[in-house]
Short mmCIF file of C-alpha atoms and ligand atoms in Angstrom, two decimals:
data_model
loop_
_atom_site.label_atom_id
_atom_site.label_comp_id
_atom_site.label_asym_id
_atom_site.label_seq_id
_atom_site.Cartn_x
_atom_site.Cartn_y
_atom_site.Cartn_z
CA MET A 1 83.24 10.31 3.66
CA ALA A 2 83.17 13.76 5.27
CA ILE A 3 79.31 14.65 6.03
CA LYS A 4 78.72 18.16 4.64
CA THR A 5 76.98 21.03 6.30
CA ASP A 6 76.21 23.37 4.03
CA LEU A 7 74.49 21.01 1.46
CA PHE A 8 73.05 24.06 -0.73
CA ASP A 9 75.89 26.26 0.17
CA LEU A 10 77.37 27.05 -4.01
CA THR A 11 79.88 29.76 -2.16
CA GLY A 12 82.67 29.70 -4.83
CA LYS A 13 81.05 28.86 -7.49
CA VAL A 14 80.60 30.86 -10.96
CA ALA A 15 77.43 30.29 -13.47
CA LEU A 16 76.68 31.21 -16.64
CA VAL A 17 72.69 30.67 -17.45
CA THR A 18 71.37 30.63 -20.67
CA GLY A 19 68.21 32.40 -21.53
CA GLY A 20 68.54 33.97 -18.22
CA ALA A 21 67.53 37.43 -18.37
CA SER A 22 63.60 36.26 -18.18
CA GLY A 23 61.42 33.84 -16.39
CA ILE A 24 62.95 30.21 -15.24
CA GLY A 25 66.77 31.57 -16.18
CA LEU A 26 66.51 34.22 -14.71
CA ALA A 27 64.58 33.14 -11.21
CA ILE A 28 67.50 30.06 -11.06
CA ALA A 29 70.26 33.59 -11.47
CA ARG A 30 68.35 34.45 -8.36
CA ALA A 31 68.96 31.57 -6.62
CA PHE A 32 71.83 30.68 -7.33
CA LEU A 33 72.99 34.48 -6.02
CA GLU A 34 70.85 33.72 -2.60
CA HIS A 35 73.12 30.90 -2.57
CA GLY A 36 76.24 32.56 -2.93
CA ALA A 37 77.36 31.67 -5.88
CA ARG A 38 78.26 34.95 -8.44
CA VAL A 39 76.44 34.97 -11.60
CA ILE A 40 76.80 35.52 -15.66
CA VAL A 41 73.14 36.05 -16.67
CA GLY A 42 73.18 35.26 -20.97
CA SER A 43 70.77 36.14 -23.47
CA ARG A 44 70.11 37.55 -27.31
CA THR A 45 69.15 41.26 -26.05
CA GLN A 46 70.92 43.52 -23.83
CA SER A 47 69.00 45.20 -23.03
CA LYS A 48 66.99 42.53 -21.48
CA VAL A 49 70.27 41.45 -20.29
CA ASP A 50 71.60 45.07 -18.20
CA ASP A 51 67.54 45.00 -17.18
CA ALA A 52 68.11 41.04 -15.59
CA VAL A 53 71.54 42.95 -14.29
CA ARG A 54 69.89 46.22 -12.18
CA GLN A 55 67.61 43.22 -10.72
CA LEU A 56 70.03 40.52 -9.52
CA ASP A 57 72.22 43.26 -8.44
CA ALA A 58 69.13 44.74 -6.07
CA ILE A 59 70.06 41.64 -4.02
CA ILE A 60 73.05 41.43 -3.73
CA PRO A 61 74.63 44.50 -4.78
CA ASN A 62 78.01 43.90 -6.98
CA ASP A 63 80.81 45.84 -4.46
CA ASP A 64 84.06 46.79 -6.50
CA ASP A 65 86.35 44.73 -5.68
CA ASP A 66 84.04 41.24 -5.68
CA LEU A 67 82.17 41.33 -8.55
CA THR A 68 78.63 38.84 -7.79
CA VAL A 69 76.68 39.72 -11.08
CA GLY A 70 77.74 40.39 -14.80
CA GLY A 71 75.76 40.09 -18.32
CA VAL A 72 76.50 39.22 -21.55
CA SER A 73 74.57 39.56 -25.16
CA LEU A 74 74.66 35.49 -25.86
CA ASP A 75 72.86 33.94 -28.46
CA VAL A 76 73.48 30.01 -28.74
CA GLN A 77 73.30 29.72 -31.83
CA SER A 78 76.65 31.53 -32.54
CA GLU A 79 79.71 29.33 -31.80
CA ASP A 80 81.20 32.80 -31.48
CA SER A 81 78.62 34.36 -29.39
CA ILE A 82 79.02 31.62 -27.07
CA ASN A 83 82.76 31.83 -27.15
CA HIS A 84 82.82 34.96 -26.15
CA ALA A 85 80.21 34.60 -22.99
CA VAL A 86 81.95 32.31 -21.18
CA LYS A 87 85.27 33.36 -21.57
CA LYS A 88 83.16 36.93 -19.98
CA ALA A 89 82.26 34.70 -16.99
CA MET A 90 85.69 33.32 -16.83
CA ASP A 91 87.39 37.38 -17.55
CA LEU A 92 84.78 39.18 -14.58
CA LEU A 93 83.93 36.49 -12.29
CA GLY A 94 87.60 35.05 -12.32
CA GLY A 95 86.12 31.07 -13.16
CA LEU A 96 83.20 28.77 -14.45
CA HIS A 97 81.52 25.65 -12.52
CA ILE A 98 77.90 25.58 -13.37
CA VAL A 99 76.22 26.42 -16.43
CA VAL A 100 72.30 26.52 -17.07
CA ASN A 101 70.52 25.70 -20.35
CA SER A 102 68.01 27.86 -20.49
CA ALA A 103 67.95 29.49 -23.22
CA GLY A 104 64.27 28.32 -24.83
CA ILE A 105 61.69 29.82 -27.55
CA MET A 106 57.75 28.25 -28.53
CA CYS A 107 56.00 27.60 -31.36
CA LYS A 108 52.54 26.11 -31.41
CA LYS A 109 50.24 24.74 -35.01
CA PRO A 110 49.35 22.35 -36.35
CA THR A 111 51.75 19.76 -37.15
CA PHE A 112 50.50 19.72 -41.09
CA ASP A 113 51.60 23.64 -41.52
CA LEU A 114 55.30 23.34 -39.81
CA THR A 115 58.55 24.32 -42.01
CA ASP A 116 61.30 22.50 -42.11
CA GLN A 117 63.19 25.61 -41.18
CA GLU A 118 60.82 26.14 -38.25
CA ALA A 119 61.75 22.77 -36.85
CA ASN A 120 65.19 23.52 -37.10
CA GLN A 121 65.44 26.55 -35.21
CA LEU A 122 63.14 25.08 -32.09
CA TYR A 123 66.36 21.99 -32.34
CA ASP A 124 69.39 24.77 -33.37
CA ILE A 125 68.20 27.15 -30.26
CA HIS A 126 67.23 23.65 -27.38
CA VAL A 127 69.38 21.01 -28.33
CA THR A 128 72.59 21.98 -30.28
CA GLY A 129 72.80 25.55 -28.84
CA ALA A 130 72.70 23.44 -25.48
CA LEU A 131 74.65 21.40 -27.04
CA ARG A 132 77.60 24.31 -28.24
CA VAL A 133 76.94 26.13 -24.71
CA SER A 134 77.95 22.80 -23.30
CA GLN A 135 81.16 22.44 -24.99
CA ALA A 136 82.12 25.85 -24.77
CA ALA A 137 81.93 25.21 -20.46
CA GLY A 138 82.90 21.38 -20.70
CA HIS A 139 86.92 22.92 -22.47
CA ILE A 140 86.94 24.41 -18.99
CA PHE A 141 85.20 21.92 -16.35
CA ARG A 142 87.89 18.96 -17.87
CA GLU A 143 90.41 21.22 -16.79
CA GLN A 144 89.22 21.99 -13.66
CA HIS A 145 87.75 17.93 -12.97
CA ASP A 146 84.60 20.27 -12.00
CA GLY A 147 81.69 21.35 -13.14
CA CYS A 148 77.54 20.90 -13.11
CA ILE A 149 75.40 21.22 -16.65
CA ILE A 150 71.58 21.57 -16.31
CA ASN A 151 69.49 20.87 -19.08
CA ILE A 152 66.36 22.60 -19.05
CA ALA A 153 63.79 20.20 -20.65
CA SER A 154 59.69 20.16 -20.42
CA ILE A 155 56.99 17.90 -19.64
CA GLY A 156 57.16 17.32 -23.47
CA SER A 157 60.11 15.71 -22.91
CA TYR A 158 57.64 12.89 -21.35
CA VAL A 159 54.29 13.55 -22.64
CA SER A 160 52.88 15.58 -25.60
CA LEU A 161 51.17 18.31 -25.79
CA THR A 162 49.52 18.93 -29.18
CA GLU A 163 50.84 21.42 -31.27
CA VAL A 164 54.15 21.97 -30.44
CA THR A 165 55.29 19.16 -32.17
CA ALA A 166 59.09 20.51 -33.08
CA TYR A 167 59.41 21.74 -28.94
CA ALA A 168 58.14 18.50 -27.62
CA CYS A 169 60.88 16.70 -30.15
CA ALA A 170 63.72 19.70 -29.63
CA LYS A 171 62.41 18.38 -25.07
CA SER A 172 62.85 15.13 -25.61
CA ALA A 173 66.29 15.17 -27.57
CA MET A 174 67.36 17.19 -24.51
CA MET A 175 66.67 14.38 -22.38
CA GLY A 176 68.92 12.15 -24.49
CA LEU A 177 71.86 15.14 -24.66
CA THR A 178 71.28 15.28 -20.92
CA HIS A 179 72.17 11.07 -20.60
CA SER A 180 74.83 11.44 -23.51
CA LEU A 181 77.27 13.77 -21.60
CA ALA A 182 76.83 12.20 -18.36
CA ASN A 183 77.62 8.80 -19.67
CA GLU A 184 80.81 10.93 -21.45
CA TRP A 185 81.55 13.02 -19.25
CA ALA A 186 81.77 11.75 -15.61
CA LYS A 187 85.17 10.83 -15.80
CA TYR A 188 86.12 14.56 -16.11
CA GLY A 189 84.26 15.32 -13.23
CA ILE A 190 81.04 16.48 -14.91
CA ARG A 191 77.70 16.18 -13.83
CA THR A 192 74.94 16.99 -16.02
CA ASN A 193 71.22 16.36 -14.75
CA GLY A 194 68.06 17.60 -16.21
CA ILE A 195 64.71 19.80 -14.72
CA ALA A 196 61.28 19.28 -16.57
CA PRO A 197 59.62 21.96 -15.64
CA GLY A 198 55.39 22.22 -15.40
CA PHE A 199 53.48 24.79 -16.48
CA ILE A 200 54.88 28.57 -15.26
CA PRO A 201 53.34 30.97 -17.18
CA THR A 202 56.62 33.42 -18.27
CA ASP A 203 56.73 35.12 -22.31
CA LEU A 204 57.52 31.93 -23.76
CA ASN A 205 53.76 30.37 -23.07
CA ARG A 206 51.78 33.19 -21.50
CA LYS A 207 48.67 33.60 -23.63
CA LEU A 208 48.56 29.90 -24.96
CA ILE A 209 47.67 29.08 -21.27
CA GLU A 210 46.81 32.11 -18.52
CA GLY A 211 42.92 31.98 -19.16
CA THR A 212 43.05 29.89 -22.14
CA ASP A 213 41.14 26.23 -22.84
CA ARG A 214 44.36 25.01 -23.55
CA GLY A 215 45.11 26.27 -20.04
CA ARG A 216 41.54 24.56 -18.51
CA ARG A 217 42.61 21.65 -19.40
CA ILE A 218 46.33 21.68 -18.30
CA LEU A 219 44.99 22.32 -14.71
CA GLU A 220 41.96 19.99 -14.99
CA HIS A 221 45.05 18.08 -15.25
CA THR A 222 47.67 19.21 -12.53
CA PRO A 223 46.90 17.66 -8.96
CA MET A 224 48.18 21.09 -7.61
CA ALA A 225 45.40 22.87 -9.90
CA ARG A 226 47.66 25.86 -10.80
CA PHE A 227 49.95 27.53 -12.97
CA GLY A 228 53.68 26.69 -11.41
CA ASP A 229 56.85 30.36 -9.88
CA SER A 230 59.75 30.22 -12.34
CA ALA A 231 61.45 30.21 -7.90
CA GLU A 232 59.37 26.89 -7.90
CA ILE A 233 61.31 25.76 -11.01
CA ALA A 234 65.13 27.51 -8.95
CA GLY A 235 65.49 25.06 -5.81
CA ALA A 236 66.19 22.07 -7.95
CA ALA A 237 68.65 23.84 -10.02
CA VAL A 238 70.02 25.28 -6.62
CA TYR A 239 70.08 21.36 -5.44
CA LEU A 240 71.23 20.15 -8.67
CA ALA A 241 74.59 22.51 -8.25
CA SER A 242 74.85 21.59 -4.89
CA PRO A 243 77.13 19.30 -2.69
CA ALA A 244 73.54 17.65 -1.85
CA ALA A 245 73.28 16.54 -5.39
CA SER A 246 77.36 15.17 -5.38
CA PHE A 247 76.52 11.77 -7.06
CA VAL A 248 72.80 12.98 -8.61
CA ASN A 249 75.07 12.74 -13.18
CA GLY A 250 71.43 12.37 -15.72
CA VAL A 251 68.76 12.38 -14.36
CA THR A 252 66.14 15.09 -15.14
CA ILE A 253 64.04 15.65 -11.84
CA PRO A 254 59.99 17.04 -13.16
CA VAL A 255 58.90 19.97 -10.97
CA ASP A 256 55.14 19.98 -12.01
CA GLY A 257 52.84 19.94 -9.71
CA GLY A 258 52.33 16.27 -10.14
CA TYR A 259 51.34 16.64 -13.66
CA LEU A 260 53.17 13.64 -14.91
CA ALA A 261 51.74 11.38 -11.88
CA CYS A 262 48.07 12.32 -12.92
CA GLY A 263 46.01 9.93 -15.08
CA ALA A 264 42.48 10.93 -15.25
CA GLY A 265 42.36 14.58 -12.82
CA ASP A 266 39.31 16.27 -11.20
CA SER A 267 41.25 19.65 -11.12
CA VAL A 268 39.25 22.77 -11.59
CA ALA A 269 40.75 25.65 -13.00
CA PRO A 270 40.89 28.78 -10.95
CA TRP A 271 39.02 30.86 -13.58
CA GLU A 272 36.04 28.14 -13.62
CA LYS A 273 35.85 28.25 -9.84
CA ASP A 274 35.24 32.24 -9.72
CA ALA A 275 32.90 31.52 -12.99
P1 NAI B 1 60.89 32.97 -21.74
O1 NAI B 1 60.96 33.36 -22.20
O2 NAI B 1 61.15 33.40 -20.25
O3 NAI B 1 63.03 32.17 -21.37
C1 NAI B 1 63.58 32.40 -22.85
C2 NAI B 1 64.60 33.38 -22.46
O4 NAI B 1 65.09 32.41 -24.05
C3 NAI B 1 64.38 34.45 -23.30
O5 NAI B 1 64.96 35.75 -22.64
C4 NAI B 1 64.95 34.09 -24.92
O6 NAI B 1 65.08 36.04 -25.20
C5 NAI B 1 66.31 33.77 -24.61
N1 NAI B 1 66.45 33.45 -25.83
C6 NAI B 1 65.84 32.70 -27.00
N2 NAI B 1 66.88 32.18 -27.85
C7 NAI B 1 68.03 32.77 -27.65
C8 NAI B 1 69.44 32.09 -27.94
N3 NAI B 1 69.01 32.09 -28.90
N4 NAI B 1 70.19 32.64 -26.81
C9 NAI B 1 70.59 32.62 -25.54
N5 NAI B 1 68.80 32.65 -25.39
C10 NAI B 1 67.45 33.22 -26.46
O7 NAI B 1 60.54 31.37 -20.98
P2 NAI B 1 60.49 30.59 -19.97
O8 NAI B 1 59.74 30.21 -20.22
O9 NAI B 1 61.07 30.98 -18.86
O10 NAI B 1 61.98 29.38 -20.63
C11 NAI B 1 62.63 29.07 -20.19
C12 NAI B 1 63.23 27.40 -20.61
O11 NAI B 1 62.64 26.63 -19.81
C13 NAI B 1 63.18 26.84 -21.82
O12 NAI B 1 63.91 26.00 -22.71
C14 NAI B 1 61.99 27.00 -21.63
O13 NAI B 1 61.64 26.21 -23.03
C15 NAI B 1 62.05 26.07 -20.16
N6 NAI B 1 60.85 25.77 -19.40
C16 NAI B 1 59.93 26.65 -20.31
C17 NAI B 1 57.80 25.73 -19.07
C18 NAI B 1 57.58 26.83 -18.81
O14 NAI B 1 56.04 26.49 -18.68
N7 NAI B 1 57.76 28.46 -19.13
C19 NAI B 1 57.95 24.58 -19.80
C20 NAI B 1 59.11 23.68 -18.62
C21 NAI B 1 59.99 23.93 -19.28
#
């Protein structure tokens, strides 16, 4: 087999990132661009999408002949909305080779109080949403015998975190989805993998973990004694989408500062050190 020299080069690839207007999705979109891909970010709120496109456009400006960044209003709970987003990626950027399923919400409450509606909505956005997007893109990937799906799982896919039961169930199921697609769709030239981020303060969880007792307990259990940054998740996504991962299929890579490796930790939260 020929040795590839540009192991992390994504030139010629088009990626759709759901939940790409903020946090981890936006950081992945940025890293993809910086590695040569063209990117379309999708999220529910058009103003957030427009803002993200402006930010991304400032990194690698769109020129008239060769559009590099696009945005689309996308709700992963709606099949019509997903089909529209996939069509827009094809129309605007001329193809589709990578999807990142990063759309997500959080629901923290005692499990006794969790309603069916809350649990179902969380599952529908994270798992069924990722499935819908993967199916819509998968038709194109199968046709061209080339495609890469990246599901954003969580530490909650592996271990329990109190009072986020619906989230943990959905994130565990994301790993099941990754395994299933990796197994069933490899014959179509489609690789499916996941990333399990540790604790990254974003709109999703900032209030839960920054400066809180929960955050202190998390950091005591994190050997690197800090939260991560969205940009630190993006490297794993570039790797999984790139030629460097051409034989990688069905794995979920934890990027967590050592959280999952830790039994009894002795780290100290930065704000405790300063106290
Ligand atoms: P975020 O809140 O910045 O990003 C989530 C995005 O998903 C938002 O832009 C939101 O508008 C969008 N979204 C929500 N529902 C949607 C829908 N129905 N259709 C389309 N877009 C929708 O938060 P973050 O942290 O960047 O989350 C990204 C992914 O990473 C999520 O799946 C989350 O569960 C996962 N994750 C986050 C961790 C963290 O510590 N921040 C840790 C582990 C996983």
